[in-house]
Amino acid sequence: MSGSVSLRLDVVEGPSKGTSLALGRAEEASGKGWKRTVIKVGRTATGSQFRLKDAEVSQRHGELRVNADGAWEVVDLGSSNGTHVNGEELEEGVGVVLRDGDEVMFGTSSLVKVTAVAEEEMTVEEYLNSECERQVGQIMGRAVDLQAKMKSESQRIIDEVKAFADGLREQNRNVAV
């Protein structure tokens, strides 16, 4: 996709039906103005900018990225249930360029329709909704990471307090004897 064409990905089947993502022009994405040339696709909010809430989608299912030719492509990252473009299964780690009208199946039930959109046709609302969805995914991922970190740190502190209390009990027994 070159020129003034962007891509829009719309989930048309599966639990995340209605979710969409707007991908800017690949040449803009790979330039200095926009640093995100890889968008992670997965089931969980942790690390996924394009989240598909589908049990058949792996946590780290795939990526949307700008290739060496400056085009957006989809890559399967060794997912459990695979990724298909127009019915053809992707080989792990091998990118397939996305084109207008492509259908991408993540797992067995999340079907995504690819649409080329001239920038003047993409509404501000479409872009903002997509950007908002992507940022919510990033924030949720960070929140999950922080929650796990806090749980781990809390457990470490509890273990230290228990060890300290056990040490005091042992000292008290030794003094009493």
PDB file of C-alpha atoms in Angstrom:
ATOM      1  CA  MET A   1       0.000   0.000   0.000  1.00  0.00           C
ATOM      2  CA  SER A   2       1.634   3.206  -1.027  1.00  0.00           C
ATOM      3  CA  GLY A   3       0.739   6.808  -1.658  1.00  0.00           C
ATOM      4  CA  SER A   4      -1.959   8.279   0.541  1.00  0.00           C
ATOM      5  CA  VAL A   5      -3.525   4.922   1.465  1.00  0.00           C
ATOM      6  CA  SER A   6      -3.949   3.696   5.017  1.00  0.00           C
ATOM      7  CA  LEU A   7      -5.337   0.365   6.167  1.00  0.00           C
ATOM      8  CA  ARG A   8      -8.271  -0.272   8.436  1.00  0.00           C
ATOM      9  CA  LEU A   9      -8.696  -3.642  10.126  1.00  0.00           C
ATOM     10  CA  ASP A  10     -12.232  -4.539  11.201  1.00  0.00           C
ATOM     11  CA  VAL A  11     -13.039  -7.625  13.266  1.00  0.00           C
ATOM     12  CA  VAL A  12     -16.112  -9.002  11.482  1.00  0.00           C
ATOM     13  CA  GLU A  13     -16.434 -12.376  13.257  1.00  0.00           C
ATOM     14  CA  GLY A  14     -15.543 -13.657  16.704  1.00  0.00           C
ATOM     15  CA  PRO A  15     -15.804 -12.414  20.294  1.00  0.00           C
ATOM     16  CA  SER A  16     -14.180  -9.051  19.445  1.00  0.00           C
ATOM     17  CA  LYS A  17     -16.542  -8.336  16.537  1.00  0.00           C
ATOM     18  CA  GLY A  18     -16.822  -4.587  16.036  1.00  0.00           C
ATOM     19  CA  THR A  19     -13.240  -3.838  17.117  1.00  0.00           C
ATOM     20  CA  SER A  20     -11.193  -1.944  14.557  1.00  0.00           C
ATOM     21  CA  LEU A  21      -7.680  -0.625  14.103  1.00  0.00           C
ATOM     22  CA  ALA A  22      -6.482   2.042  11.699  1.00  0.00           C
ATOM     23  CA  LEU A  23      -2.948   1.623  10.396  1.00  0.00           C
ATOM     24  CA  GLY A  24      -1.401   4.784   9.011  1.00  0.00           C
ATOM     25  CA  ARG A  25       0.563   4.764   5.799  1.00  0.00           C
ATOM     26  CA  ALA A  26       3.512   2.418   6.178  1.00  0.00           C
ATOM     27  CA  GLU A  27       5.970   5.037   4.948  1.00  0.00           C
ATOM     28  CA  GLU A  28       4.786   7.374   7.726  1.00  0.00           C
ATOM     29  CA  ALA A  29       4.903   4.590  10.310  1.00  0.00           C
ATOM     30  CA  SER A  30       8.512   3.790   9.513  1.00  0.00           C
ATOM     31  CA  GLY A  31       9.575   7.446   9.453  1.00  0.00           C
ATOM     32  CA  LYS A  32      10.695   9.612  12.335  1.00  0.00           C
ATOM     33  CA  GLY A  33       7.221  10.971  12.986  1.00  0.00           C
ATOM     34  CA  TRP A  34       5.716   7.684  14.153  1.00  0.00           C
ATOM     35  CA  LYS A  35       7.883   5.160  15.944  1.00  0.00           C
ATOM     36  CA  ARG A  36       5.515   2.189  16.087  1.00  0.00           C
ATOM     37  CA  THR A  37       6.398  -0.059  13.163  1.00  0.00           C
ATOM     38  CA  VAL A  38       5.271  -3.223  15.002  1.00  0.00           C
ATOM     39  CA  ILE A  39       1.812  -3.742  16.462  1.00  0.00           C
ATOM     40  CA  LYS A  40       1.423  -6.857  18.594  1.00  0.00           C
ATOM     41  CA  VAL A  41      -1.726  -8.956  18.158  1.00  0.00           C
ATOM     42  CA  GLY A  42      -2.874 -11.152  21.022  1.00  0.00           C
ATOM     43  CA  ARG A  43      -5.562 -12.320  23.414  1.00  0.00           C
ATOM     44  CA  THR A  44      -4.413 -10.442  26.510  1.00  0.00           C
ATOM     45  CA  ALA A  45      -3.963  -6.773  27.209  1.00  0.00           C
ATOM     46  CA  THR A  46      -0.380  -7.404  28.276  1.00  0.00           C
ATOM     47  CA  GLY A  47       1.779  -6.387  25.358  1.00  0.00           C
ATOM     48  CA  SER A  48      -0.982  -6.398  22.725  1.00  0.00           C
ATOM     49  CA  GLN A  49      -1.877  -3.210  20.898  1.00  0.00           C
ATOM     50  CA  PHE A  50      -4.508  -5.048  18.828  1.00  0.00           C
ATOM     51  CA  ARG A  51      -6.330  -7.190  21.383  1.00  0.00           C
ATOM     52  CA  LEU A  52      -8.678  -9.974  20.320  1.00  0.00           C
ATOM     53  CA  LYS A  53     -10.651 -11.233  23.314  1.00  0.00           C
ATOM     54  CA  ASP A  54     -10.835 -14.763  21.966  1.00  0.00           C
ATOM     55  CA  ALA A  55      -9.779 -18.012  23.690  1.00  0.00           C
ATOM     56  CA  GLU A  56      -8.658 -19.345  20.278  1.00  0.00           C
ATOM     57  CA  VAL A  57      -6.134 -16.493  19.902  1.00  0.00           C
ATOM     58  CA  SER A  58      -2.749 -16.928  21.600  1.00  0.00           C
ATOM     59  CA  GLN A  59      -1.477 -14.408  24.126  1.00  0.00           C
ATOM     60  CA  ARG A  60       1.317 -13.451  21.697  1.00  0.00           C
ATOM     61  CA  HIS A  61      -0.407 -14.495  18.486  1.00  0.00           C
ATOM     62  CA  GLY A  62       1.087 -12.316  15.771  1.00  0.00           C
ATOM     63  CA  GLU A  63       2.335  -8.946  14.622  1.00  0.00           C
ATOM     64  CA  LEU A  64       1.384  -6.274  12.138  1.00  0.00           C
ATOM     65  CA  ARG A  65       4.583  -4.644  10.958  1.00  0.00           C
ATOM     66  CA  VAL A  66       6.167  -2.553   8.267  1.00  0.00           C
ATOM     67  CA  ASN A  67       8.430  -4.670   6.078  1.00  0.00           C
ATOM     68  CA  ALA A  68      11.644  -3.669   4.265  1.00  0.00           C
ATOM     69  CA  ASP A  69       9.599  -2.538   1.235  1.00  0.00           C
ATOM     70  CA  GLY A  70       7.547  -0.181   3.411  1.00  0.00           C
ATOM     71  CA  ALA A  71       4.301  -2.179   3.314  1.00  0.00           C
ATOM     72  CA  TRP A  72       2.182  -3.433   6.217  1.00  0.00           C
ATOM     73  CA  GLU A  73       2.342  -7.182   6.690  1.00  0.00           C
ATOM     74  CA  VAL A  74       0.952  -9.752   9.123  1.00  0.00           C
ATOM     75  CA  VAL A  75       3.214 -12.334  10.789  1.00  0.00           C
ATOM     76  CA  ASP A  76       2.280 -15.370  12.890  1.00  0.00           C
ATOM     77  CA  LEU A  77       4.476 -15.738  15.993  1.00  0.00           C
ATOM     78  CA  GLY A  78       4.024 -19.489  16.400  1.00  0.00           C
ATOM     79  CA  SER A  79       0.471 -19.276  17.689  1.00  0.00           C
ATOM     80  CA  SER A  80      -1.389 -22.391  18.822  1.00  0.00           C
ATOM     81  CA  ASN A  81      -4.243 -22.083  16.313  1.00  0.00           C
ATOM     82  CA  GLY A  82      -2.460 -20.322  13.459  1.00  0.00           C
ATOM     83  CA  THR A  83      -3.090 -17.282  11.304  1.00  0.00           C
ATOM     84  CA  HIS A  84      -4.609 -17.451   7.826  1.00  0.00           C
ATOM     85  CA  VAL A  85      -4.757 -14.819   5.076  1.00  0.00           C
ATOM     86  CA  ASN A  86      -7.503 -15.474   2.526  1.00  0.00           C
ATOM     87  CA  GLY A  87      -7.653 -19.103   3.694  1.00  0.00           C
ATOM     88  CA  GLU A  88      -3.906 -19.761   3.410  1.00  0.00           C
ATOM     89  CA  GLU A  89      -2.099 -20.609   6.650  1.00  0.00           C
ATOM     90  CA  LEU A  90       0.919 -18.463   7.423  1.00  0.00           C
ATOM     91  CA  GLU A  91       4.269 -20.025   8.134  1.00  0.00           C
ATOM     92  CA  GLU A  92       5.632 -18.970  11.535  1.00  0.00           C
ATOM     93  CA  GLY A  93       7.736 -15.806  11.266  1.00  0.00           C
ATOM     94  CA  VAL A  94       7.048 -15.244   7.556  1.00  0.00           C
ATOM     95  CA  GLY A  95       5.213 -12.022   6.744  1.00  0.00           C
ATOM     96  CA  VAL A  96       2.418 -11.629   4.216  1.00  0.00           C
ATOM     97  CA  VAL A  97       1.694  -8.160   2.825  1.00  0.00           C
ATOM     98  CA  LEU A  98      -1.817  -6.911   3.599  1.00  0.00           C
ATOM     99  CA  ARG A  99      -3.922  -5.695   0.696  1.00  0.00           C
ATOM    100  CA  ASP A 100      -7.370  -4.207   0.307  1.00  0.00           C
ATOM    101  CA  GLY A 101     -10.021  -6.910   0.681  1.00  0.00           C
ATOM    102  CA  ASP A 102      -7.803  -9.433   2.491  1.00  0.00           C
ATOM    103  CA  GLU A 103      -9.383 -11.537   5.205  1.00  0.00           C
ATOM    104  CA  VAL A 104      -7.150 -12.492   8.119  1.00  0.00           C
ATOM    105  CA  MET A 105      -8.226 -15.259  10.495  1.00  0.00           C
ATOM    106  CA  PHE A 106      -6.480 -15.151  13.863  1.00  0.00           C
ATOM    107  CA  GLY A 107      -7.033 -18.540  15.525  1.00  0.00           C
ATOM    108  CA  THR A 108     -10.227 -20.278  14.480  1.00  0.00           C
ATOM    109  CA  SER A 109     -12.894 -17.634  15.022  1.00  0.00           C
ATOM    110  CA  SER A 110     -11.541 -14.053  14.858  1.00  0.00           C
ATOM    111  CA  LEU A 111     -11.949 -12.904  11.263  1.00  0.00           C
ATOM    112  CA  VAL A 112     -10.484  -9.515  10.364  1.00  0.00           C
ATOM    113  CA  LYS A 113     -11.314  -7.680   7.130  1.00  0.00           C
ATOM    114  CA  VAL A 114      -8.595  -5.428   5.644  1.00  0.00           C
ATOM    115  CA  THR A 115      -9.750  -2.251   3.917  1.00  0.00           C
ATOM    116  CA  ALA A 116      -7.575   0.270   2.115  1.00  0.00           C
ATOM    117  CA  VAL A 117      -8.747   3.757   2.957  1.00  0.00           C
ATOM    118  CA  ALA A 118      -7.587   6.925   1.263  1.00  0.00           C
ATOM    119  CA  GLU A 119      -6.586   9.281   4.060  1.00  0.00           C
ATOM    120  CA  GLU A 120      -9.213  11.786   3.059  1.00  0.00           C
ATOM    121  CA  GLU A 121     -11.852   9.019   3.455  1.00  0.00           C
ATOM    122  CA  MET A 122     -10.782   8.065   6.985  1.00  0.00           C
ATOM    123  CA  THR A 123     -12.800  10.080   9.424  1.00  0.00           C
ATOM    124  CA  VAL A 124     -11.248  11.670  12.463  1.00  0.00           C
ATOM    125  CA  GLU A 125     -13.652   9.608  14.555  1.00  0.00           C
ATOM    126  CA  GLU A 126     -12.428   6.335  12.991  1.00  0.00           C
ATOM    127  CA  TYR A 127      -8.818   7.247  13.601  1.00  0.00           C
ATOM    128  CA  LEU A 128      -9.429   8.450  17.172  1.00  0.00           C
ATOM    129  CA  ASN A 129     -11.504   5.362  18.051  1.00  0.00           C
ATOM    130  CA  SER A 130      -8.782   3.098  16.745  1.00  0.00           C
ATOM    131  CA  GLU A 131      -6.027   5.033  18.509  1.00  0.00           C
ATOM    132  CA  CYS A 132      -8.055   5.015  21.723  1.00  0.00           C
ATOM    133  CA  GLU A 133      -8.518   1.223  21.498  1.00  0.00           C
ATOM    134  CA  ARG A 134      -4.777   0.762  20.933  1.00  0.00           C
ATOM    135  CA  GLN A 135      -3.863   2.979  23.889  1.00  0.00           C
ATOM    136  CA  VAL A 136      -6.395   1.289  26.176  1.00  0.00           C
ATOM    137  CA  GLY A 137      -4.742  -2.014  25.260  1.00  0.00           C
ATOM    138  CA  GLN A 138      -1.339  -0.617  26.199  1.00  0.00           C
ATOM    139  CA  ILE A 139      -2.630   0.812  29.484  1.00  0.00           C
ATOM    140  CA  MET A 140      -4.359  -2.457  30.378  1.00  0.00           C
ATOM    141  CA  GLY A 141      -1.155  -4.325  29.617  1.00  0.00           C
ATOM    142  CA  ARG A 142       0.823  -2.046  31.902  1.00  0.00           C
ATOM    143  CA  ALA A 143      -1.827  -2.381  34.624  1.00  0.00           C
ATOM    144  CA  VAL A 144      -1.660  -6.180  34.469  1.00  0.00           C
ATOM    145  CA  ASP A 145       2.143  -6.047  34.631  1.00  0.00           C
ATOM    146  CA  LEU A 146       2.045  -3.687  37.627  1.00  0.00           C
ATOM    147  CA  GLN A 147      -0.555  -5.827  39.374  1.00  0.00           C
ATOM    148  CA  ALA A 148       1.648  -8.913  39.004  1.00  0.00           C
ATOM    149  CA  LYS A 149       4.678  -6.961  40.211  1.00  0.00           C
ATOM    150  CA  MET A 150       2.781  -5.647  43.245  1.00  0.00           C
ATOM    151  CA  LYS A 151       1.518  -9.133  44.094  1.00  0.00           C
ATOM    152  CA  SER A 152       5.035 -10.518  43.893  1.00  0.00           C
ATOM    153  CA  GLU A 153       6.450  -7.681  46.010  1.00  0.00           C
ATOM    154  CA  SER A 154       3.647  -8.063  48.577  1.00  0.00           C
ATOM    155  CA  GLN A 155       4.360 -11.784  48.875  1.00  0.00           C
ATOM    156  CA  ARG A 156       8.066 -11.060  49.339  1.00  0.00           C
ATOM    157  CA  ILE A 157       7.297  -8.614  52.169  1.00  0.00           C
ATOM    158  CA  ILE A 158       4.894 -11.092  53.819  1.00  0.00           C
ATOM    159  CA  ASP A 159       7.571 -13.785  53.666  1.00  0.00           C
ATOM    160  CA  GLU A 160      10.129 -11.420  55.236  1.00  0.00           C
ATOM    161  CA  VAL A 161       7.726 -10.472  58.061  1.00  0.00           C
ATOM    162  CA  LYS A 162       6.958 -14.155  58.721  1.00  0.00           C
ATOM    163  CA  ALA A 163      10.674 -14.975  58.827  1.00  0.00           C
ATOM    164  CA  PHE A 164      11.287 -12.050  61.190  1.00  0.00           C
ATOM    165  CA  ALA A 165       8.406 -13.185  63.452  1.00  0.00           C
ATOM    166  CA  ASP A 166       9.724 -16.760  63.437  1.00  0.00           C
ATOM    167  CA  GLY A 167      13.141 -15.418  64.426  1.00  0.00           C
ATOM    168  CA  LEU A 168      11.640 -13.467  67.343  1.00  0.00           C
ATOM    169  CA  ARG A 169       9.708 -16.551  68.515  1.00  0.00           C
ATOM    170  CA  GLU A 170      12.885 -18.604  68.415  1.00  0.00           C
ATOM    171  CA  GLN A 171      14.759 -15.940  70.416  1.00  0.00           C
ATOM    172  CA  ASN A 172      11.956 -15.865  72.993  1.00  0.00           C
ATOM    173  CA  ARG A 173      12.130 -19.660  73.397  1.00  0.00           C
ATOM    174  CA  ASN A 174      15.895 -19.530  73.868  1.00  0.00           C
ATOM    175  CA  VAL A 175      15.592 -16.782  76.501  1.00  0.00           C
ATOM    176  CA  ALA A 176      12.878 -18.695  78.345  1.00  0.00           C
ATOM    177  CA  VAL A 177      15.039 -21.819  78.589  1.00  0.00           C
TER     178      VAL A 177
END
